Coordinates of N, CA and C in Angstrom, one line a residue:
M400 N 16.9 -21.2 -22.4 CA 15.5 -21.5 -22.5 C 15.1 -21.8 -23.9
N401 N 14.3 -22.9 -24.0 CA 13.8 -23.4 -25.3 C 12.4 -22.8 -25.6
T402 N 12.3 -22.1 -26.7 CA 11.0 -21.4 -27.0 C 9.9 -22.4 -27.2
A403 N 10.2 -23.5 -28.0 CA 9.1 -24.5 -28.3 C 8.6 -25.1 -27.1
R404 N 9.5 -25.5 -26.1 CA 9.1 -26.2 -24.9 C 8.3 -25.2 -24.0
T405 N 8.8 -24.0 -24.0 CA 8.0 -23.0 -23.2 C 6.6 -22.8 -23.7
L406 N 6.4 -22.7 -25.0 CA 5.1 -22.5 -25.6 C 4.3 -23.8 -25.4
A407 N 4.9 -25.0 -25.5 CA 4.1 -26.2 -25.2 C 3.7 -26.3 -23.8
T408 N 4.5 -25.9 -22.8 CA 4.1 -25.8 -21.4 C 2.9 -24.9 -21.2
A409 N 3.0 -23.7 -21.8 CA 2.0 -22.7 -21.7 C 0.7 -23.2 -22.3
A410 N 0.7 -23.9 -23.4 CA -0.5 -24.4 -24.0 C -1.1 -25.5 -23.2
R411 N -0.3 -26.3 -22.5 CA -0.8 -27.4 -21.6 C -1.5 -26.8 -20.4
V412 N -0.9 -25.7 -19.8 CA -1.5 -25.1 -18.7 C -2.8 -24.4 -19.1
L413 N -2.9 -23.8 -20.2 CA -4.1 -23.1 -20.7 C -5.2 -24.2 -20.9
R414 N -4.9 -25.3 -21.5 CA -5.9 -26.4 -21.6 C -6.4 -26.9 -20.3
Q415 N -5.6 -27.0 -19.3 CA -6.0 -27.4 -18.0 C -6.9 -26.3 -17.4
L416 N -6.6 -25.1 -17.5 CA -7.4 -24.0 -17.0 C -8.8 -23.9 -17.7
A417 N -8.8 -24.3 -18.9 CA -10.1 -24.2 -19.7 C -11.1 -25.2 -19.1
H418 N -10.6 -26.3 -18.4 CA -11.5 -27.2 -17.8 C -11.8 -26.9 -16.3
D419 N -11.2 -25.9 -15.8 CA -11.4 -25.5 -14.4 C -12.2 -24.2 -14.4
R420 N -13.5 -24.3 -14.4 CA -14.4 -23.2 -14.5 C -14.3 -22.3 -13.2
R421 N -14.1 -22.9 -12.1 CA -14.0 -22.1 -10.8 C -12.8 -21.2 -10.8
S422 N -11.6 -21.7 -11.3 CA -10.4 -20.9 -11.4 C -10.6 -19.8 -12.4
I423 N -11.2 -20.1 -13.5 CA -11.5 -19.0 -14.5 C -12.3 -17.9 -13.9
A424 N -13.4 -18.3 -13.2 CA -14.3 -17.4 -12.6 C -13.6 -16.5 -11.6
L425 N -12.7 -17.2 -10.8 CA -12.0 -16.4 -9.8 C -11.0 -15.4 -10.4
M426 N -10.3 -15.8 -11.4 CA -9.3 -14.9 -12.1 C -10.0 -13.8 -12.9
L427 N -11.0 -14.1 -13.6 CA -11.6 -13.1 -14.5 C -12.7 -12.2 -13.9
F428 N -13.5 -12.8 -13.0 CA -14.7 -12.1 -12.6 C -14.7 -11.6 -11.2
V429 N -13.9 -12.2 -10.3 CA -13.8 -11.7 -8.9 C -13.3 -10.3 -8.8
P430 N -12.2 -9.9 -9.5 CA -11.8 -8.5 -9.4 C -12.8 -7.5 -9.9
C431 N -13.6 -7.9 -11.0 CA -14.7 -7.1 -11.4 C -15.8 -7.0 -10.4
A432 N -16.1 -8.1 -9.7 CA -17.1 -8.1 -8.7 C -16.7 -7.2 -7.5
M433 N -15.4 -7.2 -7.2 CA -15.0 -6.4 -6.1 C -15.0 -4.9 -6.4
L434 N -14.6 -4.6 -7.6 CA -14.7 -3.2 -8.1 C -16.2 -2.7 -8.1
L435 N -17.1 -3.6 -8.5 CA -18.5 -3.2 -8.6 C -19.0 -3.0 -7.2
L436 N -18.7 -3.9 -6.2 CA -19.1 -3.7 -4.9 C -18.5 -2.5 -4.3
L437 N -17.2 -2.2 -4.5 CA -16.6 -1.0 -4.0 C -17.3 0.3 -4.5
R438 N -17.7 0.3 -5.8 CA -18.3 1.4 -6.4 C -19.6 1.8 -5.6
Y439 N -20.4 0.8 -5.3 CA -21.7 1.1 -4.6 C -21.5 1.2 -3.1
V440 N -20.4 0.7 -2.5 CA -20.2 1.0 -1.1 C -20.0 2.5 -1.0
F441 N -19.3 3.1 -2.0 CA -19.1 4.6 -1.9 C -20.1 5.3 -2.9
D442 N -21.3 4.8 -3.0 CA -22.3 5.4 -3.9 C -22.5 6.8 -3.6
G443 N -22.6 7.2 -2.3 CA -22.8 8.6 -2.0 C -21.6 9.4 -2.0
S444 N -20.4 8.9 -2.3 CA -19.2 9.6 -2.3 C -18.3 9.2 -3.5
P445 N -18.7 9.6 -4.7 CA -18.0 9.1 -5.9 C -16.5 9.5 -5.9
D446 N -16.2 10.7 -5.2 CA -14.8 11.1 -5.1 C -13.9 10.1 -4.4
T447 N -14.5 9.4 -3.4 CA -13.7 8.4 -2.7 C -13.4 7.2 -3.6
F448 N -14.4 6.8 -4.4 CA -14.1 5.7 -5.3 C -13.1 6.1 -6.3
D449 N -13.1 7.4 -6.8 CA -12.1 7.8 -7.8 C -10.7 7.8 -7.1
S450 N -10.6 8.2 -5.8 CA -9.3 8.3 -5.2 C -8.7 6.9 -4.9
I451 N -9.4 5.9 -4.7 CA -8.8 4.6 -4.4 C -9.1 3.5 -5.5
G452 N -10.0 3.8 -6.4 CA -10.4 2.8 -7.4 C -9.2 2.4 -8.3
A453 N -8.4 3.4 -8.7 CA -7.3 3.1 -9.6 C -6.3 2.2 -8.9
S454 N -6.0 2.5 -7.6 CA -5.1 1.6 -6.9 C -5.6 0.2 -6.7
L455 N -6.9 0.1 -6.4 CA -7.4 -1.3 -6.2 C -7.6 -2.0 -7.5
L456 N -7.6 -1.3 -8.6 CA -7.6 -1.9 -9.9 C -6.3 -2.7 -10.2
G457 N -5.3 -2.3 -9.5 CA -4.0 -3.0 -9.6 C -3.9 -4.0 -8.5
I458 N -4.4 -3.8 -7.3 CA -4.3 -4.7 -6.2 C -5.1 -5.9 -6.3
F459 N -6.4 -5.8 -6.8 CA -7.3 -7.0 -6.9 C -6.7 -8.0 -7.8
P460 N -6.3 -7.7 -9.0 CA -5.7 -8.7 -9.9 C -4.4 -9.3 -9.3
L461 N -3.6 -8.6 -8.6 CA -2.4 -9.1 -8.0 C -2.8 -10.2 -7.0
I462 N -3.8 -9.9 -6.2 CA -4.2 -10.9 -5.2 C -4.8 -12.2 -5.8
T463 N -5.7 -12.0 -6.7 CA -6.3 -13.2 -7.3 C -5.3 -14.1 -8.1
M464 N -4.4 -13.4 -8.8 CA -3.4 -14.2 -9.6 C -2.4 -14.9 -8.7
F465 N -2.1 -14.3 -7.5 CA -1.2 -14.9 -6.6 C -1.9 -16.2 -6.0
L466 N -3.1 -16.0 -5.7 CA -3.8 -17.2 -5.1 C -4.0 -18.3 -6.0
V467 N -4.5 -18.1 -7.2 CA -4.7 -19.1 -8.2 C -3.4 -19.8 -8.7
T468 N -2.4 -19.0 -8.9 CA -1.1 -19.5 -9.4 C -0.4 -20.4 -8.4
S469 N -0.4 -19.9 -7.2 CA 0.3 -20.7 -6.1 C -0.4 -22.1 -6.0
I470 N -1.7 -22.1 -6.0 CA -2.4 -23.4 -5.8 C -2.3 -24.3 -7.0
A471 N -2.4 -23.7 -8.2 CA -2.3 -24.5 -9.4 C -0.9 -25.1 -9.6
T472 N 0.1 -24.3 -9.3 CA 1.5 -24.9 -9.4 C 1.7 -26.0 -8.3
L473 N 1.3 -25.7 -7.1 CA 1.4 -26.7 -6.1 C 0.7 -28.0 -6.5
R474 N -0.5 -27.9 -7.1 CA -1.2 -29.1 -7.5 C -0.4 -29.9 -8.5
E475 N 0.3 -29.2 -9.4 CA 1.1 -29.9 -10.4 C 2.2 -30.7 -9.7
R476 N 2.7 -30.2 -8.6 CA 3.8 -30.9 -7.9 C 3.3 -32.1 -7.1
T477 N 2.2 -31.9 -6.4 CA 1.7 -32.9 -5.5 C 1.1 -34.1 -6.3
S478 N 0.6 -33.8 -7.5 CA 0.0 -34.8 -8.3 C 1.0 -35.6 -9.1
G479 N 2.3 -35.2 -9.0 CA 3.4 -35.9 -9.7 C 3.6 -35.4 -11.1
T480 N 2.8 -34.5 -11.6 CA 2.9 -34.0 -13.0 C 4.3 -33.3 -13.1
L481 N 4.7 -32.5 -12.1 CA 5.9 -31.7 -12.2 C 7.1 -32.7 -12.3
E482 N 7.1 -33.7 -11.5 CA 8.2 -34.7 -11.5 C 8.3 -35.4 -12.9
R483 N 7.2 -35.7 -13.5 CA 7.2 -36.3 -14.8 C 7.7 -35.3 -15.9
L484 N 7.4 -34.1 -15.7 CA 7.8 -33.1 -16.7 C 9.3 -32.8 -16.6
L485 N 9.8 -32.8 -15.4 CA 11.2 -32.5 -15.2 C 12.1 -33.7 -15.5
A486 N 11.5 -34.9 -15.6 CA 12.2 -36.1 -16.0 C 12.5 -36.0 -17.5
M487 N 11.7 -35.2 -18.2 CA 11.9 -35.0 -19.7 C 13.0 -33.9 -19.9
P488 N 13.4 -33.7 -21.1 CA 14.4 -32.7 -21.4 C 13.8 -31.3 -21.4
L489 N 13.3 -30.9 -20.2 CA 12.6 -29.7 -20.0 C 13.3 -28.9 -18.8
A490 N 13.9 -27.8 -19.1 CA 14.6 -27.0 -18.1 C 13.6 -26.4 -17.2
K491 N 14.1 -26.1 -16.0 CA 13.2 -25.4 -15.0 C 12.8 -24.0 -15.6
T492 N 13.7 -23.3 -16.3 CA 13.3 -22.0 -16.8 C 12.2 -22.2 -17.9
D493 N 12.3 -23.3 -18.7 CA 11.2 -23.5 -19.6 C 9.9 -23.7 -18.9
L494 N 9.9 -24.4 -17.8 CA 8.6 -24.7 -17.1 C 8.1 -23.4 -16.5
I495 N 8.9 -22.7 -15.8 CA 8.5 -21.4 -15.1 C 8.0 -20.4 -16.2
A496 N 8.8 -20.3 -17.3 CA 8.4 -19.3 -18.3 C 7.0 -19.8 -18.9
G497 N 6.8 -21.1 -19.1 CA 5.6 -21.5 -19.7 C 4.4 -21.2 -18.8
Y498 N 4.6 -21.5 -17.5 CA 3.5 -21.1 -16.5 C 3.3 -19.6 -16.5
A499 N 4.4 -18.8 -16.5 CA 4.2 -17.4 -16.5 C 3.5 -16.9 -17.7
L500 N 3.8 -17.5 -18.9 CA 3.2 -17.0 -20.1 C 1.7 -17.4 -20.1
A501 N 1.3 -18.6 -19.7 CA -0.1 -19.0 -19.6 C -0.9 -18.1 -18.7
F502 N -0.4 -18.0 -17.5 CA -1.1 -17.1 -16.5 C -1.0 -15.7 -16.9
G503 N 0.1 -15.3 -17.6 CA 0.2 -13.9 -18.0 C -0.9 -13.6 -19.0
L504 N -1.2 -14.5 -19.9 CA -2.3 -14.3 -20.9 C -3.7 -14.1 -20.2
V505 N -3.9 -14.9 -19.1 CA -5.1 -14.8 -18.3 C -5.1 -13.4 -17.6
A506 N -3.9 -13.0 -17.2 CA -3.8 -11.7 -16.5 C -4.2 -10.6 -17.4
V507 N -3.8 -10.7 -18.7 CA -4.1 -9.6 -19.6 C -5.7 -9.6 -19.8
A508 N -6.3 -10.7 -20.0 CA -7.8 -10.8 -20.1 C -8.4 -10.2 -18.8
Q509 N -7.9 -10.6 -17.7 CA -8.5 -10.1 -16.4 C -8.4 -8.6 -16.3
S510 N -7.2 -8.1 -16.7 CA -7.0 -6.6 -16.6 C -7.8 -5.9 -17.6
L511 N -8.0 -6.4 -18.8 CA -8.9 -5.8 -19.7 C -10.3 -5.7 -19.2
L512 N -10.8 -6.7 -18.6 CA -12.2 -6.7 -18.1 C -12.3 -5.7 -17.0
A513 N -11.4 -5.8 -16.0 CA -11.5 -4.9 -14.8 C -11.3 -3.5 -15.2
T514 N -10.4 -3.2 -16.1 CA -10.1 -1.8 -16.5 C -11.3 -1.2 -17.3
G515 N -11.8 -2.0 -18.2 CA -13.0 -1.6 -19.0 C -14.2 -1.3 -18.1
L516 N -14.4 -2.2 -17.1 CA -15.6 -2.1 -16.2 C -15.4 -0.8 -15.3
A517 N -14.2 -0.6 -14.8 CA -14.0 0.6 -13.9 C -14.1 1.9 -14.7
L518 N -13.6 1.9 -15.9 CA -13.6 3.2 -16.6 C -14.9 3.5 -17.3
W519 N -15.5 2.5 -18.0 CA -16.6 2.8 -18.9 C -17.9 2.3 -18.4
V520 N -18.0 1.6 -17.3 CA -19.2 1.2 -16.7 C -19.4 1.9 -15.3
L521 N -18.4 1.9 -14.5 CA -18.5 2.4 -13.1 C -18.0 3.9 -13.0
G522 N -17.5 4.4 -14.1 CA -17.2 5.8 -14.2 C -16.0 6.3 -13.4
L523 N -15.0 5.4 -13.3 CA -13.8 5.8 -12.6 C -13.1 7.0 -13.4
D524 N -12.9 8.1 -12.6 CA -12.4 9.3 -13.3 C -10.9 9.4 -13.0
I525 N -10.1 9.3 -14.1 CA -8.6 9.5 -14.0 C -8.2 10.6 -15.0
T526 N -7.0 11.2 -14.6 CA -6.5 12.3 -15.5 C -5.7 11.7 -16.6
G527 N -4.9 10.7 -16.4 CA -4.0 10.1 -17.4 C -4.7 9.2 -18.4
S528 N -3.9 8.5 -19.2 CA -4.4 7.6 -20.2 C -4.9 6.3 -19.7
P529 N -6.1 5.9 -20.2 CA -6.6 4.6 -19.8 C -5.7 3.4 -20.1
W530 N -4.9 3.6 -21.2 CA -4.0 2.6 -21.7 C -2.9 2.4 -20.7
L531 N -2.4 3.5 -20.1 CA -1.4 3.4 -19.0 C -1.9 2.6 -17.8
L532 N -3.2 2.9 -17.5 CA -3.8 2.2 -16.4 C -3.9 0.7 -16.7
L533 N -4.2 0.3 -17.9 CA -4.2 -1.1 -18.3 C -2.8 -1.7 -18.2
V534 N -1.8 -1.0 -18.6 CA -0.4 -1.5 -18.5 C 0.0 -1.8 -17.1
V535 N -0.3 -0.9 -16.2 CA 0.0 -1.1 -14.8 C -0.8 -2.3 -14.2
A536 N -2.1 -2.4 -14.6 CA -2.9 -3.5 -14.1 C -2.4 -4.8 -14.5
V537 N -1.9 -4.9 -15.8 CA -1.3 -6.1 -16.3 C 0.0 -6.5 -15.6
L538 N 0.8 -5.5 -15.4 CA 2.1 -5.7 -14.6 C 1.8 -6.2 -13.2
D539 N 0.8 -5.6 -12.6 CA 0.4 -6.0 -11.2 C 0.0 -7.5 -11.2
A540 N -0.9 -7.8 -12.2 CA -1.3 -9.2 -12.3 C -0.2 -10.2 -12.6
L541 N 0.8 -9.8 -13.4 CA 2.0 -10.6 -13.6 C 2.8 -10.7 -12.4
L542 N 2.9 -9.7 -11.6 CA 3.6 -9.7 -10.3 C 3.0 -10.7 -9.4
G543 N 1.6 -10.7 -9.3 CA 0.9 -11.7 -8.5 C 1.2 -13.1 -9.0
T544 N 1.3 -13.3 -10.3 CA 1.6 -14.6 -10.9 C 3.0 -15.1 -10.5
A545 N 4.0 -14.1 -10.6 CA 5.3 -14.5 -10.2 C 5.4 -14.8 -8.7
L546 N 4.8 -14.1 -7.9 CA 4.8 -14.3 -6.4 C 4.1 -15.7 -6.1
G547 N 3.1 -16.0 -6.8 CA 2.4 -17.3 -6.6 C 3.3 -18.5 -7.0
L548 N 4.0 -18.3 -8.2 CA 4.9 -19.4 -8.6 C 6.0 -19.6 -7.6
F549 N 6.5 -18.5 -7.0 CA 7.6 -18.5 -6.1 C 7.2 -19.2 -4.8
V550 N 6.1 -18.8 -4.2 CA 5.8 -19.3 -2.8 C 5.3 -20.7 -2.9
S551 N 4.8 -21.2 -4.1 CA 4.4 -22.6 -4.2 C 5.5 -23.6 -3.9
A552 N 6.7 -23.1 -4.1 CA 7.9 -24.0 -3.8 C 8.0 -24.3 -2.3
F553 N 7.4 -23.5 -1.4 CA 7.6 -23.6 0.0 C 6.4 -24.2 0.7
A554 N 5.3 -24.5 -0.1 CA 4.1 -25.1 0.5 C 4.0 -26.6 0.2
T555 N 3.5 -27.3 1.2 CA 3.3 -28.8 1.0 C 1.9 -29.2 0.8
S556 N 0.9 -28.2 0.9 CA -0.5 -28.5 0.6 C -1.1 -27.2 0.1
E557 N -2.3 -27.4 -0.5 CA -3.0 -26.2 -0.9 C -3.4 -25.3 0.2
F558 N -3.7 -25.9 1.4 CA -4.0 -25.1 2.5 C -2.8 -24.2 2.9
Q559 N -1.6 -24.8 2.9 CA -0.4 -24.0 3.2 C -0.2 -22.9 2.2
A560 N -0.5 -23.2 0.9 CA -0.4 -22.2 -0.1 C -1.3 -21.0 0.2
V561 N -2.5 -21.2 0.6 CA -3.4 -20.2 1.0 C -2.9 -19.4 2.2
Q562 N -2.2 -20.1 3.1 CA -1.7 -19.5 4.3 C -0.6 -18.5 4.0
F563 N 0.0 -18.6 2.8 CA 1.1 -17.6 2.5 C 0.5 -16.3 2.2
M564 N -0.8 -16.2 1.9 CA -1.4 -14.9 1.6 C -1.2 -13.9 2.7
P565 N -1.6 -14.2 4.0 CA -1.3 -13.3 5.0 C 0.1 -12.8 5.2
A566 N 1.0 -13.8 4.9 CA 2.4 -13.5 5.1 C 3.0 -12.6 3.9
V567 N 2.5 -12.9 2.7 CA 3.1 -12.2 1.6 C 2.3 -11.0 1.1
I568 N 1.0 -11.1 1.1 CA 0.2 -10.1 0.5 C -0.3 -9.1 1.5
F569 N -0.8 -9.5 2.7 CA -1.4 -8.6 3.6 C -0.4 -7.5 4.1
P570 N 0.9 -7.8 4.4 CA 1.8 -6.7 4.8 C 1.9 -5.6 3.7
Q571 N 2.0 -6.1 2.5 CA 2.1 -5.2 1.3 C 0.9 -4.3 1.2
L572 N -0.3 -5.0 1.4 CA -1.5 -4.2 1.3 C -1.6 -3.1 2.4
L573 N -1.2 -3.4 3.6 CA -1.2 -2.4 4.7 C -0.2 -1.3 4.5
L574 N 0.9 -1.6 3.9 CA 2.0 -0.6 3.8 C 2.2 0.0 2.5
C575 N 1.3 -0.3 1.5 CA 1.5 0.2 0.1 C 1.1 1.7 0.0
G576 N 0.5 2.3 1.0 CA 0.0 3.7 0.9 C -1.5 3.8 0.5
L577 N -2.2 2.7 0.5 CA -3.6 2.8 0.2 C -4.4 3.3 1.3
F578 N -4.0 3.0 2.6 CA -4.8 3.4 3.7 C -4.2 4.7 4.3
A579 N -3.0 4.9 4.2 CA -2.3 6.1 4.7 C -1.1 6.4 3.9
P580 N -0.8 7.7 3.7 CA 0.5 8.0 2.9 C 1.7 7.4 3.5
R581 N 2.5 6.8 2.7 CA 3.7 6.1 3.3 C 4.6 7.1 4.0
A582 N 4.7 8.3 3.6 CA 5.5 9.3 4.2 C 5.1 9.6 5.6
A583 N 3.8 9.4 5.9 CA 3.2 9.6 7.3 C 3.4 8.5 8.2
M584 N 3.9 7.3 7.7 CA 4.1 6.2 8.6 C 5.3 6.3 9.5
Q585 N 5.3 5.4 10.5 CA 6.5 5.3 11.3 C 7.7 5.0 10.5
P586 N 8.9 5.7 10.7 CA 10.0 5.6 9.8 C 10.4 4.1 9.4
V587 N 10.3 3.2 10.4 CA 10.7 1.8 10.1 C 9.7 1.2 9.1
L588 N 8.4 1.5 9.3 CA 7.4 1.0 8.4 C 7.6 1.6 7.0
E589 N 7.9 2.9 7.0 CA 8.1 3.5 5.7 C 9.3 2.9 4.9
A590 N 10.3 2.6 5.6 CA 11.5 1.9 5.0 C 11.1 0.5 4.5
V591 N 10.3 -0.2 5.3 CA 9.9 -1.5 4.8 C 9.0 -1.4 3.6
S592 N 8.1 -0.4 3.6 CA 7.2 -0.2 2.4 C 8.0 0.1 1.1
T593 N 9.1 0.7 1.3 CA 9.9 1.1 0.1 C 10.5 -0.2 -0.6
A594 N 10.6 -1.3 0.2 CA 11.2 -2.5 -0.3 C 10.1 -3.4 -0.9
L595 N 8.8 -3.0 -0.8 CA 7.7 -3.9 -1.2 C 7.2 -3.5 -2.6
P596 N 7.0 -4.4 -3.5 CA 6.6 -4.0 -4.9 C 5.2 -3.4 -5.0
M597 N 4.3 -3.8 -4.1 CA 3.0 -3.3 -4.2 C 2.9 -1.8 -4.0
S598 N 3.9 -1.3 -3.2 CA 4.0 0.2 -3.0 C 4.2 0.9 -4.3
Y599 N 5.0 0.4 -5.2 CA 5.3 1.0 -6.5 C 4.1 0.8 -7.4
A600 N 3.4 -0.3 -7.3 CA 2.2 -0.4 -8.1 C 1.2 0.6 -7.8
V601 N 0.9 0.9 -6.5 CA 0.0 1.9 -6.1 C 0.5 3.3 -6.5
D602 N 1.8 3.5 -6.3 CA 2.3 4.8 -6.7 C 2.1 5.1 -8.2
A603 N 2.3 4.0 -9.0 CA 2.1 4.2 -10.5 C 0.7 4.5 -10.8
M604 N -0.2 3.8 -10.2 CA -1.7 4.1 -10.4 C -2.0 5.6 -9.9
T605 N -1.4 6.0 -8.9 CA -1.6 7.4 -8.4 C -1.1 8.4 -9.4
E606 N 0.0 8.1 -10.0 CA 0.6 9.0 -11.0 C -0.4 9.2 -12.2
I607 N -1.0 8.1 -12.6 CA -2.0 8.1 -13.7 C -3.2 8.9 -13.3
Q608 N -3.6 8.7 -12.1 CA -4.8 9.4 -11.6 C -4.6 10.9 -11.5
R609 N -3.4 11.3 -11.3 CA -3.2 12.8 -11.0 C -2.6 13.5 -12.2
H610 N -1.9 12.9 -13.1 CA -1.2 13.6 -14.2 C -1.7 13.1 -15.5
A611 N -1.8 14.1 -16.4 CA -2.3 13.8 -17.8 C -1.1 13.2 -18.6
D612 N 0.1 13.6 -18.3 CA 1.2 13.1 -19.1 C 2.0 12.0 -18.3
T613 N 2.8 11.3 -19.1 CA 3.6 10.3 -18.4 C 4.8 10.9 -17.7
T614 N 4.9 10.7 -16.4 CA 5.9 11.3 -15.6 C 7.1 10.4 -15.4
G615 N 8.2 11.0 -14.9 CA 9.3 10.2 -14.6 C 9.1 9.2 -13.5
A616 N 8.3 9.7 -12.5 CA 8.0 8.8 -11.4 C 7.2 7.6 -11.8
F617 N 6.3 7.8 -12.8 CA 5.5 6.7 -13.3 C 6.3 5.7 -14.0
V618 N 7.3 6.1 -14.8 CA 8.2 5.2 -15.5 C 9.0 4.4 -14.5
A619 N 9.5 5.1 -13.5 CA 10.3 4.4 -12.5 C 9.5 3.4 -11.7
D620 N 8.3 3.8 -11.4 CA 7.5 2.8 -10.6 C 7.1 1.6 -11.4
T621 N 6.8 1.8 -12.7 CA 6.5 0.6 -13.5 C 7.7 -0.3 -13.8
L622 N 8.8 0.3 -13.9 CA 10.1 -0.5 -14.1 C 10.4 -1.3 -12.9
V623 N 10.1 -0.7 -11.7 CA 10.3 -1.5 -10.5 C 9.4 -2.7 -10.4
V624 N 8.1 -2.5 -10.7 CA 7.1 -3.5 -10.7 C 7.5 -4.7 -11.6
A625 N 7.9 -4.2 -12.9 CA 8.3 -5.2 -13.9 C 9.6 -6.0 -13.5
G626 N 10.5 -5.2 -12.9 CA 11.8 -5.8 -12.5 C 11.6 -6.8 -11.3
C627 N 10.7 -6.5 -10.4 CA 10.4 -7.4 -9.3 C 9.7 -8.6 -9.8
A628 N 8.8 -8.5 -10.8 CA 8.2 -9.7 -11.4 C 9.2 -10.6 -12.0
L629 N 10.2 -10.1 -12.7 CA 11.2 -10.9 -13.4 C 12.1 -11.5 -12.3
L630 N 12.5 -10.7 -11.3 CA 13.3 -11.2 -10.2 C 12.7 -12.4 -9.5
V631 N 11.4 -12.3 -9.2 CA 10.7 -13.3 -8.5 C 10.6 -14.6 -9.3
L632 N 10.3 -14.4 -10.7 CA 10.3 -15.5 -11.6 C 11.6 -16.3 -11.6
A633 N 12.7 -15.5 -11.6 CA 14.1 -16.1 -11.6 C 14.3 -16.9 -10.2
L634 N 13.8 -16.3 -9.1 CA 13.9 -17.0 -7.9 C 13.0 -18.3 -7.9
G635 N 11.9 -18.2 -8.5 CA 11.0 -19.3 -8.6 C 11.6 -20.5 -9.4
A636 N 12.3 -20.2 -10.5 CA 13.1 -21.2 -11.2 C 14.2 -21.8 -10.4
A637 N 14.8 -21.0 -9.6 CA 16.0 -21.5 -8.8 C 15.5 -22.4 -7.7
T638 N 14.3 -22.1 -7.1 CA 13.9 -22.9 -6.0 C 12.9 -24.0 -6.4
L639 N 12.7 -24.2 -7.7 CA 11.7 -25.2 -8.1 C 12.2 -26.6 -7.8
R640 N 11.3 -27.4 -7.2 CA 11.7 -28.8 -6.8 C 10.8 -29.7 -7.6
R641 N 11.2 -30.9 -7.8 CA 10.4 -31.9 -8.5 C 9.1 -32.3 -7.8
R642 N 9.2 -32.4 -6.5 CA 8.1 -32.8 -5.7 C 8.1 -32.2 -4.3
T643 N 6.9 -32.2 -3.7 CA 6.8 -31.6 -2.4 C 7.0 -32.7 -1.4
T644 N 7.9 -32.6 -0.5 CA 8.1 -33.7 0.5 C 7.4 -33.4 1.8

């Protein structure tokens, strides 16, 4: 991987994003809007918001980054930009790393806004460190970015990219332990949930919510989320094609 080419790719993607106000609004402000809405849905039961707010602080960024990244990458392919870039001395790993870096910076900004809003405006009550909450939120957003880059290789239109959300995101959302403890699920579903990265993201957020100190379970969960993001990025580089046929 060439560092200069990776940084140049990231800079180009960021310049394009700067001219796409709708995508910026979707990535930066929609998770905040969802948290704000959730807070007042449970206005009469703040304990409920405290119990699920931390988990959703990781889930909302993952979903929005997945959606925006998959569509943006597919647009590069269908417009011919990707084909022209790969005709240059630019490795697939340089391209994927550049996209991951650009969207990763946006993910950091997104997570800072959402975490700050949840903790210091909406009054989300957690036992652990706010900085650990931010770390997990960033990792979740990066995982969404990696998943978006990966699935874009299998879509032939932006509509198909959106259709991947029910297939990739919704099963994880249902099985991650947000709606019911994973241990209480039917054994087959519990086994499936163990293989899904969002389950570990929710578990990490739960550890922060319940424990003041960093636990071994929290470290293991965050390492799994980070490892899944790196693995999916590697798969994205391996499946990257010059054009959509």
